[in-house]
């Protein structure tokens, strides 16, 4: 089943298009692949970026929308990504970047295309673990800017993944969330006062 890629807010897309048309913004991005790209660069695959802030006592992941990410395509490949963020004045361009998460996200999206169920793709960041996952949300009609990972949603860790967590292996939220919670929760040192 095809993925149902959500539509990004129009101001977020406009901010990326404006940055792409600015030689200064592209030059200052320090993304060699974008600087060396031949031909027009176009933003594609808008994905909302949510951040895992905490897991409640009931085991529910508390998340918040941090921005929208667009892959920047030149020709037949993504050469970089652009991120936007919400400011008091609305959506604004944040930065261009490149690196392993660009290719890893594309690989995970290709893998997800072969799954029988339809999903709404999102990104879920776990800053404490330096981890980014492709979050495949089961409610394709949901507002991509809100919601929490449902127990039956899939999380696909992107490469590079933290030690002990296999990249590009889909996990149900109900399976992976306890593992992430254990790793993020600080453990008390033996013999320290309670």
PDB file of N, CA, C and O in Angstrom, residues 4-78:
ATOM      1  N   UNK A   4       0.811   7.507   2.799  1.00  0.00           N
ATOM      2  CA  UNK A   4       0.033   8.737   2.645  1.00  0.00           C
ATOM      3  C   UNK A   4       0.858   9.878   3.223  1.00  0.00           C
ATOM      4  O   UNK A   4       0.728  10.230   4.393  1.00  0.00           O
ATOM      5  N   UNK A   5       1.737  10.434   2.396  1.00  0.00           N
ATOM      6  CA  UNK A   5       2.619  11.518   2.841  1.00  0.00           C
ATOM      7  C   UNK A   5       1.757  12.741   3.109  1.00  0.00           C
ATOM      8  O   UNK A   5       0.992  13.177   2.246  1.00  0.00           O
ATOM      9  N   UNK A   6       1.862  13.306   4.318  1.00  0.00           N
ATOM     10  CA  UNK A   6       1.028  14.456   4.657  1.00  0.00           C
ATOM     11  C   UNK A   6       1.461  15.708   3.902  1.00  0.00           C
ATOM     12  O   UNK A   6       2.590  15.811   3.431  1.00  0.00           O
ATOM     13  N   UNK A   7       0.539  16.639   3.806  1.00  0.00           N
ATOM     14  CA  UNK A   7       0.852  17.912   3.163  1.00  0.00           C
ATOM     15  C   UNK A   7       1.404  18.862   4.226  1.00  0.00           C
ATOM     16  O   UNK A   7       0.813  19.041   5.285  1.00  0.00           O
ATOM     17  N   UNK A   8       2.536  19.442   3.923  1.00  0.00           N
ATOM     18  CA  UNK A   8       3.160  20.391   4.852  1.00  0.00           C
ATOM     19  C   UNK A   8       2.408  21.706   4.824  1.00  0.00           C
ATOM     20  O   UNK A   8       1.765  22.045   3.828  1.00  0.00           O
ATOM     21  N   UNK A   9       2.490  22.475   5.902  1.00  0.00           N
ATOM     22  CA  UNK A   9       1.890  23.809   5.881  1.00  0.00           C
ATOM     23  C   UNK A   9       2.520  24.632   4.747  1.00  0.00           C
ATOM     24  O   UNK A   9       3.739  24.606   4.550  1.00  0.00           O
ATOM     25  N   UNK A  10       1.691  25.349   4.010  1.00  0.00           N
ATOM     26  CA  UNK A  10       2.177  26.141   2.871  1.00  0.00           C
ATOM     27  C   UNK A  10       3.289  27.108   3.264  1.00  0.00           C
ATOM     28  O   UNK A  10       4.280  27.229   2.534  1.00  0.00           O
ATOM     29  N   UNK A  11       3.207  27.790   4.420  1.00  0.00           N
ATOM     30  CA  UNK A  11       4.309  28.693   4.784  1.00  0.00           C
ATOM     31  C   UNK A  11       5.637  27.965   5.015  1.00  0.00           C
ATOM     32  O   UNK A  11       6.701  28.515   4.744  1.00  0.00           O
ATOM     33  N   UNK A  12       5.589  26.717   5.488  1.00  0.00           N
ATOM     34  CA  UNK A  12       6.822  25.945   5.684  1.00  0.00           C
ATOM     35  C   UNK A  12       7.466  25.651   4.331  1.00  0.00           C
ATOM     36  O   UNK A  12       8.680  25.840   4.155  1.00  0.00           O
ATOM     37  N   UNK A  13       6.650  25.219   3.373  1.00  0.00           N
ATOM     38  CA  UNK A  13       7.177  24.951   2.031  1.00  0.00           C
ATOM     39  C   UNK A  13       7.713  26.231   1.393  1.00  0.00           C
ATOM     40  O   UNK A  13       8.804  26.224   0.810  1.00  0.00           O
ATOM     41  N   UNK A  14       6.978  27.324   1.519  1.00  0.00           N
ATOM     42  CA  UNK A  14       7.447  28.595   0.947  1.00  0.00           C
ATOM     43  C   UNK A  14       8.787  29.015   1.543  1.00  0.00           C
ATOM     44  O   UNK A  14       9.660  29.514   0.836  1.00  0.00           O
ATOM     45  N   UNK A  15       8.963  28.797   2.843  1.00  0.00           N
ATOM     46  CA  UNK A  15      10.228  29.203   3.474  1.00  0.00           C
ATOM     47  C   UNK A  15      11.399  28.395   2.917  1.00  0.00           C
ATOM     48  O   UNK A  15      12.497  28.922   2.729  1.00  0.00           O
ATOM     49  N   UNK A  16      11.178  27.119   2.604  1.00  0.00           N
ATOM     50  CA  UNK A  16      12.232  26.279   2.015  1.00  0.00           C
ATOM     51  C   UNK A  16      12.508  26.714   0.584  1.00  0.00           C
ATOM     52  O   UNK A  16      13.670  26.827   0.168  1.00  0.00           O
ATOM     53  N   UNK A  17      11.458  26.973  -0.178  1.00  0.00           N
ATOM     54  CA  UNK A  17      11.645  27.434  -1.562  1.00  0.00           C
ATOM     55  C   UNK A  17      12.405  28.757  -1.597  1.00  0.00           C
ATOM     56  O   UNK A  17      13.282  28.961  -2.439  1.00  0.00           O
ATOM     57  N   UNK A  18      12.104  29.649  -0.669  1.00  0.00           N
ATOM     58  CA  UNK A  18      12.816  30.932  -0.593  1.00  0.00           C
ATOM     59  C   UNK A  18      14.286  30.704  -0.263  1.00  0.00           C
ATOM     60  O   UNK A  18      15.171  31.312  -0.878  1.00  0.00           O
ATOM     61  N   UNK A  19      14.565  29.812   0.676  1.00  0.00           N
ATOM     62  CA  UNK A  19      15.959  29.524   1.038  1.00  0.00           C
ATOM     63  C   UNK A  19      16.708  28.894  -0.135  1.00  0.00           C
ATOM     64  O   UNK A  19      17.872  29.227  -0.386  1.00  0.00           O
ATOM     65  N   UNK A  20      16.040  27.993  -0.863  1.00  0.00           N
ATOM     66  CA  UNK A  20      16.688  27.366  -2.020  1.00  0.00           C
ATOM     67  C   UNK A  20      17.011  28.375  -3.116  1.00  0.00           C
ATOM     68  O   UNK A  20      17.992  28.215  -3.842  1.00  0.00           O
ATOM     69  N   UNK A  21      16.209  29.418  -3.223  1.00  0.00           N
ATOM     70  CA  UNK A  21      16.452  30.423  -4.259  1.00  0.00           C
ATOM     71  C   UNK A  21      17.439  31.490  -3.803  1.00  0.00           C
ATOM     72  O   UNK A  21      17.815  32.363  -4.587  1.00  0.00           O
ATOM     73  N   UNK A  22      17.898  31.388  -2.559  1.00  0.00           N
ATOM     74  CA  UNK A  22      18.855  32.355  -2.024  1.00  0.00           C
ATOM     75  C   UNK A  22      20.277  31.799  -2.112  1.00  0.00           C
ATOM     76  O   UNK A  22      20.612  30.868  -1.373  1.00  0.00           O
ATOM     77  N   UNK A  23      21.122  32.359  -2.981  1.00  0.00           N
ATOM     78  CA  UNK A  23      22.504  31.867  -3.055  1.00  0.00           C
ATOM     79  C   UNK A  23      23.222  31.943  -1.710  1.00  0.00           C
ATOM     80  O   UNK A  23      24.022  31.073  -1.374  1.00  0.00           O
ATOM     81  N   UNK A  24      22.907  32.949  -0.921  1.00  0.00           N
ATOM     82  CA  UNK A  24      23.547  33.103   0.392  1.00  0.00           C
ATOM     83  C   UNK A  24      23.154  31.964   1.318  1.00  0.00           C
ATOM     84  O   UNK A  24      24.012  31.378   1.986  1.00  0.00           O
ATOM     85  N   UNK A  25      21.868  31.634   1.379  1.00  0.00           N
ATOM     86  CA  UNK A  25      21.414  30.558   2.266  1.00  0.00           C
ATOM     87  C   UNK A  25      22.021  29.224   1.864  1.00  0.00           C
ATOM     88  O   UNK A  25      22.455  28.446   2.721  1.00  0.00           O
ATOM     89  N   UNK A  26      22.096  28.954   0.569  1.00  0.00           N
ATOM     90  CA  UNK A  26      22.668  27.689   0.104  1.00  0.00           C
ATOM     91  C   UNK A  26      24.166  27.654   0.370  1.00  0.00           C
ATOM     92  O   UNK A  26      24.705  26.657   0.848  1.00  0.00           O
ATOM     93  N   UNK A  27      24.863  28.761   0.099  1.00  0.00           N
ATOM     94  CA  UNK A  27      26.310  28.812   0.302  1.00  0.00           C
ATOM     95  C   UNK A  27      26.666  28.671   1.781  1.00  0.00           C
ATOM     96  O   UNK A  27      27.629  28.003   2.142  1.00  0.00           O
ATOM     97  N   UNK A  28      25.896  29.285   2.656  1.00  0.00           N
ATOM     98  CA  UNK A  28      26.200  29.233   4.089  1.00  0.00           C
ATOM     99  C   UNK A  28      25.761  27.929   4.746  1.00  0.00           C
ATOM    100  O   UNK A  28      26.028  27.712   5.914  1.00  0.00           O
ATOM    101  N   UNK A  29      25.074  27.087   4.009  1.00  0.00           N
ATOM    102  CA  UNK A  29      24.559  25.842   4.577  1.00  0.00           C
ATOM    103  C   UNK A  29      25.660  24.846   4.907  1.00  0.00           C
ATOM    104  O   UNK A  29      25.468  23.955   5.707  1.00  0.00           O
ATOM    105  N   UNK A  30      26.813  24.969   4.269  1.00  0.00           N
ATOM    106  CA  UNK A  30      27.920  24.030   4.484  1.00  0.00           C
ATOM    107  C   UNK A  30      27.506  22.591   4.169  1.00  0.00           C
ATOM    108  O   UNK A  30      27.843  21.657   4.893  1.00  0.00           O
ATOM    109  N   UNK A  31      26.727  22.437   3.122  1.00  0.00           N
ATOM    110  CA  UNK A  31      26.343  21.110   2.641  1.00  0.00           C
ATOM    111  C   UNK A  31      26.955  20.939   1.257  1.00  0.00           C
ATOM    112  O   UNK A  31      26.400  21.395   0.269  1.00  0.00           O
ATOM    113  N   UNK A  32      28.132  20.315   1.178  1.00  0.00           N
ATOM    114  CA  UNK A  32      28.829  20.185  -0.102  1.00  0.00           C
ATOM    115  C   UNK A  32      27.971  19.585  -1.213  1.00  0.00           C
ATOM    116  O   UNK A  32      28.047  20.015  -2.359  1.00  0.00           O
ATOM    117  N   UNK A  33      27.138  18.608  -0.887  1.00  0.00           N
ATOM    118  CA  UNK A  33      26.322  17.972  -1.924  1.00  0.00           C
ATOM    119  C   UNK A  33      25.319  18.961  -2.511  1.00  0.00           C
ATOM    120  O   UNK A  33      25.060  18.946  -3.718  1.00  0.00           O
ATOM    121  N   UNK A  34      24.772  19.832  -1.691  1.00  0.00           N
ATOM    122  CA  UNK A  34      23.823  20.826  -2.192  1.00  0.00           C
ATOM    123  C   UNK A  34      24.543  21.897  -2.999  1.00  0.00           C
ATOM    124  O   UNK A  34      24.071  22.326  -4.048  1.00  0.00           O
ATOM    125  N   UNK A  35      25.719  22.293  -2.547  1.00  0.00           N
ATOM    126  CA  UNK A  35      26.500  23.291  -3.271  1.00  0.00           C
ATOM    127  C   UNK A  35      26.942  22.776  -4.645  1.00  0.00           C
ATOM    128  O   UNK A  35      26.975  23.529  -5.609  1.00  0.00           O
ATOM    129  N   UNK A  36      27.252  21.487  -4.719  1.00  0.00           N
ATOM    130  CA  UNK A  36      27.756  20.912  -5.968  1.00  0.00           C
ATOM    131  C   UNK A  36      26.642  20.394  -6.880  1.00  0.00           C
ATOM    132  O   UNK A  36      26.922  19.962  -7.997  1.00  0.00           O
ATOM    133  N   UNK A  37      25.416  20.447  -6.428  1.00  0.00           N
ATOM    134  CA  UNK A  37      24.299  19.889  -7.196  1.00  0.00           C
ATOM    135  C   UNK A  37      24.144  20.598  -8.537  1.00  0.00           C
ATOM    136  O   UNK A  37      24.236  21.816  -8.620  1.00  0.00           O
ATOM    137  N   UNK A  38      23.913  19.799  -9.555  1.00  0.00           N
ATOM    138  CA  UNK A  38      23.672  20.327 -10.894  1.00  0.00           C
ATOM    139  C   UNK A  38      22.175  20.274 -11.172  1.00  0.00           C
ATOM    140  O   UNK A  38      21.536  19.271 -10.905  1.00  0.00           O
ATOM    141  N   UNK A  39      21.646  21.336 -11.713  1.00  0.00           N
ATOM    142  CA  UNK A  39      20.227  21.369 -12.042  1.00  0.00           C
ATOM    143  C   UNK A  39      19.396  21.918 -10.900  1.00  0.00           C
ATOM    144  O   UNK A  39      19.913  22.259  -9.839  1.00  0.00           O
ATOM    145  N   UNK A  40      18.094  21.973 -11.113  1.00  0.00           N
ATOM    146  CA  UNK A  40      17.216  22.552 -10.097  1.00  0.00           C
ATOM    147  C   UNK A  40      17.096  21.649  -8.868  1.00  0.00           C
ATOM    148  O   UNK A  40      17.073  20.429  -8.979  1.00  0.00           O
ATOM    149  N   UNK A  41      17.022  22.284  -7.712  1.00  0.00           N
ATOM    150  CA  UNK A  41      16.821  21.578  -6.448  1.00  0.00           C
ATOM    151  C   UNK A  41      15.373  21.784  -6.027  1.00  0.00           C
ATOM    152  O   UNK A  41      14.893  22.909  -5.989  1.00  0.00           O
ATOM    153  N   UNK A  42      14.698  20.681  -5.729  1.00  0.00           N
ATOM    154  CA  UNK A  42      13.290  20.777  -5.363  1.00  0.00           C
ATOM    155  C   UNK A  42      13.030  20.089  -4.025  1.00  0.00           C
ATOM    156  O   UNK A  42      13.565  19.005  -3.767  1.00  0.00           O
ATOM    157  N   UNK A  43      12.221  20.715  -3.174  1.00  0.00           N
ATOM    158  CA  UNK A  43      11.862  20.076  -1.905  1.00  0.00           C
ATOM    159  C   UNK A  43      10.775  19.024  -2.122  1.00  0.00           C
ATOM    160  O   UNK A  43       9.817  19.253  -2.849  1.00  0.00           O
ATOM    161  N   UNK A  44      10.961  17.849  -1.520  1.00  0.00           N
ATOM    162  CA  UNK A  44      10.015  16.744  -1.629  1.00  0.00           C
ATOM    163  C   UNK A  44       9.862  16.068  -0.280  1.00  0.00           C
ATOM    164  O   UNK A  44      10.614  16.340   0.647  1.00  0.00           O
ATOM    165  N   UNK A  45       8.938  15.129  -0.223  1.00  0.00           N
ATOM    166  CA  UNK A  45       8.712  14.286   0.951  1.00  0.00           C
ATOM    167  C   UNK A  45       8.628  15.085   2.254  1.00  0.00           C
ATOM    168  O   UNK A  45       9.434  14.903   3.165  1.00  0.00           O
ATOM    169  N   UNK A  46       7.652  15.962   2.383  1.00  0.00           N
ATOM    170  CA  UNK A  46       7.527  16.690   3.645  1.00  0.00           C
ATOM    171  C   UNK A  46       7.120  15.741   4.768  1.00  0.00           C
ATOM    172  O   UNK A  46       6.151  14.989   4.635  1.00  0.00           O
ATOM    173  N   UNK A  47       7.896  15.729   5.828  1.00  0.00           N
ATOM    174  CA  UNK A  47       7.597  14.872   6.973  1.00  0.00           C
ATOM    175  C   UNK A  47       7.597  15.715   8.241  1.00  0.00           C
ATOM    176  O   UNK A  47       8.558  16.450   8.500  1.00  0.00           O
ATOM    177  N   UNK A  48       6.533  15.600   9.045  1.00  0.00           N
ATOM    178  CA  UNK A  48       6.547  16.295  10.328  1.00  0.00           C
ATOM    179  C   UNK A  48       7.571  15.635  11.251  1.00  0.00           C
ATOM    180  O   UNK A  48       7.699  14.407  11.270  1.00  0.00           O
ATOM    181  N   UNK A  49       8.307  16.450  11.974  1.00  0.00           N
ATOM    182  CA  UNK A  49       9.316  15.947  12.908  1.00  0.00           C
ATOM    183  C   UNK A  49       8.778  16.139  14.324  1.00  0.00           C
ATOM    184  O   UNK A  49       8.583  17.273  14.778  1.00  0.00           O
ATOM    185  N   UNK A  50       8.528  15.028  14.991  1.00  0.00           N
ATOM    186  CA  UNK A  50       8.052  15.058  16.373  1.00  0.00           C
ATOM    187  C   UNK A  50       9.209  14.673  17.287  1.00  0.00           C
ATOM    188  O   UNK A  50      10.090  13.907  16.895  1.00  0.00           O
ATOM    189  N   UNK A  51       9.192  15.188  18.495  1.00  0.00           N
ATOM    190  CA  UNK A  51      10.229  14.894  19.483  1.00  0.00           C
ATOM    191  C   UNK A  51       9.582  14.141  20.639  1.00  0.00           C
ATOM    192  O   UNK A  51       8.524  14.546  21.138  1.00  0.00           O
ATOM    193  N   UNK A  52      10.210  13.044  21.033  1.00  0.00           N
ATOM    194  CA  UNK A  52       9.752  12.285  22.197  1.00  0.00           C
ATOM    195  C   UNK A  52      10.271  12.996  23.436  1.00  0.00           C
ATOM    196  O   UNK A  52      11.473  13.005  23.700  1.00  0.00           O
ATOM    197  N   UNK A  53       9.366  13.637  24.170  1.00  0.00           N
ATOM    198  CA  UNK A  53       9.757  14.365  25.374  1.00  0.00           C
ATOM    199  C   UNK A  53       9.833  13.462  26.595  1.00  0.00           C
ATOM    200  O   UNK A  53      10.729  13.574  27.414  1.00  0.00           O
ATOM    201  N   UNK A  54       8.859  12.565  26.701  1.00  0.00           N
ATOM    202  CA  UNK A  54       8.830  11.671  27.861  1.00  0.00           C
ATOM    203  C   UNK A  54       7.825  10.572  27.596  1.00  0.00           C
ATOM    204  O   UNK A  54       7.056  10.630  26.652  1.00  0.00           O
ATOM    205  N   UNK A  55       7.841   9.587  28.461  1.00  0.00           N
ATOM    206  CA  UNK A  55       6.847   8.520  28.435  1.00  0.00           C
ATOM    207  C   UNK A  55       6.111   8.598  29.763  1.00  0.00           C
ATOM    208  O   UNK A  55       6.730   8.634  30.826  1.00  0.00           O
ATOM    209  N   UNK A  56       4.782   8.679  29.708  1.00  0.00           N
ATOM    210  CA  UNK A  56       3.991   8.815  30.926  1.00  0.00           C
ATOM    211  C   UNK A  56       3.990   7.506  31.702  1.00  0.00           C
ATOM    212  O   UNK A  56       4.388   6.452  31.195  1.00  0.00           O
ATOM    213  N   UNK A  57       3.507   7.568  32.941  1.00  0.00           N
ATOM    214  CA  UNK A  57       3.430   6.376  33.784  1.00  0.00           C
ATOM    215  C   UNK A  57       2.544   5.308  33.154  1.00  0.00           C
ATOM    216  O   UNK A  57       2.723   4.114  33.398  1.00  0.00           O
ATOM    217  N   UNK A  58       1.590   5.735  32.320  1.00  0.00           N
ATOM    218  CA  UNK A  58       0.706   4.782  31.650  1.00  0.00           C
ATOM    219  C   UNK A  58       1.359   4.176  30.405  1.00  0.00           C
ATOM    220  O   UNK A  58       0.737   3.386  29.698  1.00  0.00           O
ATOM    221  N   UNK A  59       2.574   4.581  30.093  1.00  0.00           N
ATOM    222  CA  UNK A  59       3.281   4.049  28.933  1.00  0.00           C
ATOM    223  C   UNK A  59       2.966   4.760  27.635  1.00  0.00           C
ATOM    224  O   UNK A  59       3.244   4.243  26.561  1.00  0.00           O
ATOM    225  N   UNK A  60       2.379   5.970  27.713  1.00  0.00           N
ATOM    226  CA  UNK A  60       2.053   6.745  26.519  1.00  0.00           C
ATOM    227  C   UNK A  60       3.200   7.698  26.215  1.00  0.00           C
ATOM    228  O   UNK A  60       3.698   8.391  27.111  1.00  0.00           O
ATOM    229  N   UNK A  61       3.616   7.739  24.965  1.00  0.00           N
ATOM    230  CA  UNK A  61       4.705   8.620  24.558  1.00  0.00           C
ATOM    231  C   UNK A  61       4.167  10.047  24.420  1.00  0.00           C
ATOM    232  O   UNK A  61       3.242  10.293  23.667  1.00  0.00           O
ATOM    233  N   UNK A  62       4.744  10.966  25.177  1.00  0.00           N
ATOM    234  CA  UNK A  62       4.384  12.378  25.063  1.00  0.00           C
ATOM    235  C   UNK A  62       5.314  13.006  24.034  1.00  0.00           C
ATOM    236  O   UNK A  62       6.527  13.035  24.226  1.00  0.00           O
ATOM    237  N   UNK A  63       4.732  13.466  22.937  1.00  0.00           N
ATOM    238  CA  UNK A  63       5.533  14.032  21.859  1.00  0.00           C
ATOM    239  C   UNK A  63       5.059  15.441  21.552  1.00  0.00           C
ATOM    240  O   UNK A  63       3.973  15.847  21.943  1.00  0.00           O
ATOM    241  N   UNK A  64       5.908  16.169  20.829  1.00  0.00           N
ATOM    242  CA  UNK A  64       5.538  17.505  20.360  1.00  0.00           C
ATOM    243  C   UNK A  64       6.105  17.690  18.965  1.00  0.00           C
ATOM    244  O   UNK A  64       7.145  17.125  18.616  1.00  0.00           O
ATOM    245  N   UNK A  65       5.389  18.486  18.163  1.00  0.00           N
ATOM    246  CA  UNK A  65       5.860  18.798  16.821  1.00  0.00           C
ATOM    247  C   UNK A  65       7.003  19.795  16.926  1.00  0.00           C
ATOM    248  O   UNK A  65       6.867  20.844  17.552  1.00  0.00           O
ATOM    249  N   UNK A  66       8.134  19.468  16.313  1.00  0.00           N
ATOM    250  CA  UNK A  66       9.301  20.352  16.352  1.00  0.00           C
ATOM    251  C   UNK A  66       9.524  21.069  15.027  1.00  0.00           C
ATOM    252  O   UNK A  66      10.180  22.104  14.994  1.00  0.00           O
ATOM    253  N   UNK A  67       9.016  20.506  13.930  1.00  0.00           N
ATOM    254  CA  UNK A  67       9.238  21.128  12.632  1.00  0.00           C
ATOM    255  C   UNK A  67       8.787  20.228  11.505  1.00  0.00           C
ATOM    256  O   UNK A  67       8.155  19.201  11.729  1.00  0.00           O
ATOM    257  N   UNK A  68       9.113  20.650  10.301  1.00  0.00           N
ATOM    258  CA  UNK A  68       8.863  19.857   9.094  1.00  0.00           C
ATOM    259  C   UNK A  68      10.184  19.703   8.361  1.00  0.00           C
ATOM    260  O   UNK A  68      10.971  20.659   8.278  1.00  0.00           O
ATOM    261  N   UNK A  69      10.434  18.502   7.864  1.00  0.00           N
ATOM    262  CA  UNK A  69      11.659  18.215   7.114  1.00  0.00           C
ATOM    263  C   UNK A  69      11.287  17.894   5.670  1.00  0.00           C
ATOM    264  O   UNK A  69      10.346  17.163   5.407  1.00  0.00           O
ATOM    265  N   UNK A  70      12.065  18.453   4.744  1.00  0.00           N
ATOM    266  CA  UNK A  70      11.884  18.220   3.315  1.00  0.00           C
ATOM    267  C   UNK A  70      13.186  17.657   2.756  1.00  0.00           C
ATOM    268  O   UNK A  70      14.257  18.178   3.070  1.00  0.00           O
ATOM    269  N   UNK A  71      13.100  16.629   1.932  1.00  0.00           N
ATOM    270  CA  UNK A  71      14.286  16.164   1.214  1.00  0.00           C
ATOM    271  C   UNK A  71      14.468  17.074   0.010  1.00  0.00           C
ATOM    272  O   UNK A  71      13.500  17.443  -0.656  1.00  0.00           O
ATOM    273  N   UNK A  72      15.709  17.445  -0.253  1.00  0.00           N
ATOM    274  CA  UNK A  72      16.028  18.294  -1.397  1.00  0.00           C
ATOM    275  C   UNK A  72      16.577  17.393  -2.489  1.00  0.00           C
ATOM    276  O   UNK A  72      17.631  16.776  -2.341  1.00  0.00           O
ATOM    277  N   UNK A  73      15.824  17.315  -3.573  1.00  0.00           N
ATOM    278  CA  UNK A  73      16.169  16.416  -4.670  1.00  0.00           C
ATOM    279  C   UNK A  73      16.755  17.200  -5.830  1.00  0.00           C
ATOM    280  O   UNK A  73      16.255  18.247  -6.224  1.00  0.00           O
ATOM    281  N   UNK A  74      17.828  16.670  -6.360  1.00  0.00           N
ATOM    282  CA  UNK A  74      18.444  17.170  -7.600  1.00  0.00           C
ATOM    283  C   UNK A  74      18.569  15.968  -8.509  1.00  0.00           C
ATOM    284  O   UNK A  74      19.257  14.998  -8.165  1.00  0.00           O
ATOM    285  N   UNK A  75      17.886  16.023  -9.627  1.00  0.00           N
ATOM    286  CA  UNK A  75      17.902  14.873 -10.522  1.00  0.00           C
ATOM    287  C   UNK A  75      17.192  13.697  -9.895  1.00  0.00           C
ATOM    288  O   UNK A  75      16.078  13.819  -9.402  1.00  0.00           O
ATOM    289  N   UNK A  76      17.885  12.567  -9.826  1.00  0.00           N
ATOM    290  CA  UNK A  76      17.243  11.342  -9.345  1.00  0.00           C
ATOM    291  C   UNK A  76      17.561  11.002  -7.900  1.00  0.00           C
ATOM    292  O   UNK A  76      17.267   9.915  -7.431  1.00  0.00           O
ATOM    293  N   UNK A  77      18.179  11.922  -7.156  1.00  0.00           N
ATOM    294  CA  UNK A  77      18.518  11.575  -5.765  1.00  0.00           C
ATOM    295  C   UNK A  77      18.377  12.773  -4.829  1.00  0.00           C
ATOM    296  O   UNK A  77      18.465  13.928  -5.251  1.00  0.00           O
ATOM    297  N   UNK A  78      18.186  12.439  -3.562  1.00  0.00           N
ATOM    298  CA  UNK A  78      18.144  13.471  -2.528  1.00  0.00           C
ATOM    299  C   UNK A  78      19.585  13.807  -2.161  1.00  0.00           C
ATOM    300  O   UNK A  78      20.380  12.919  -1.845  1.00  0.00           O
TER     301      UNK A  78
END
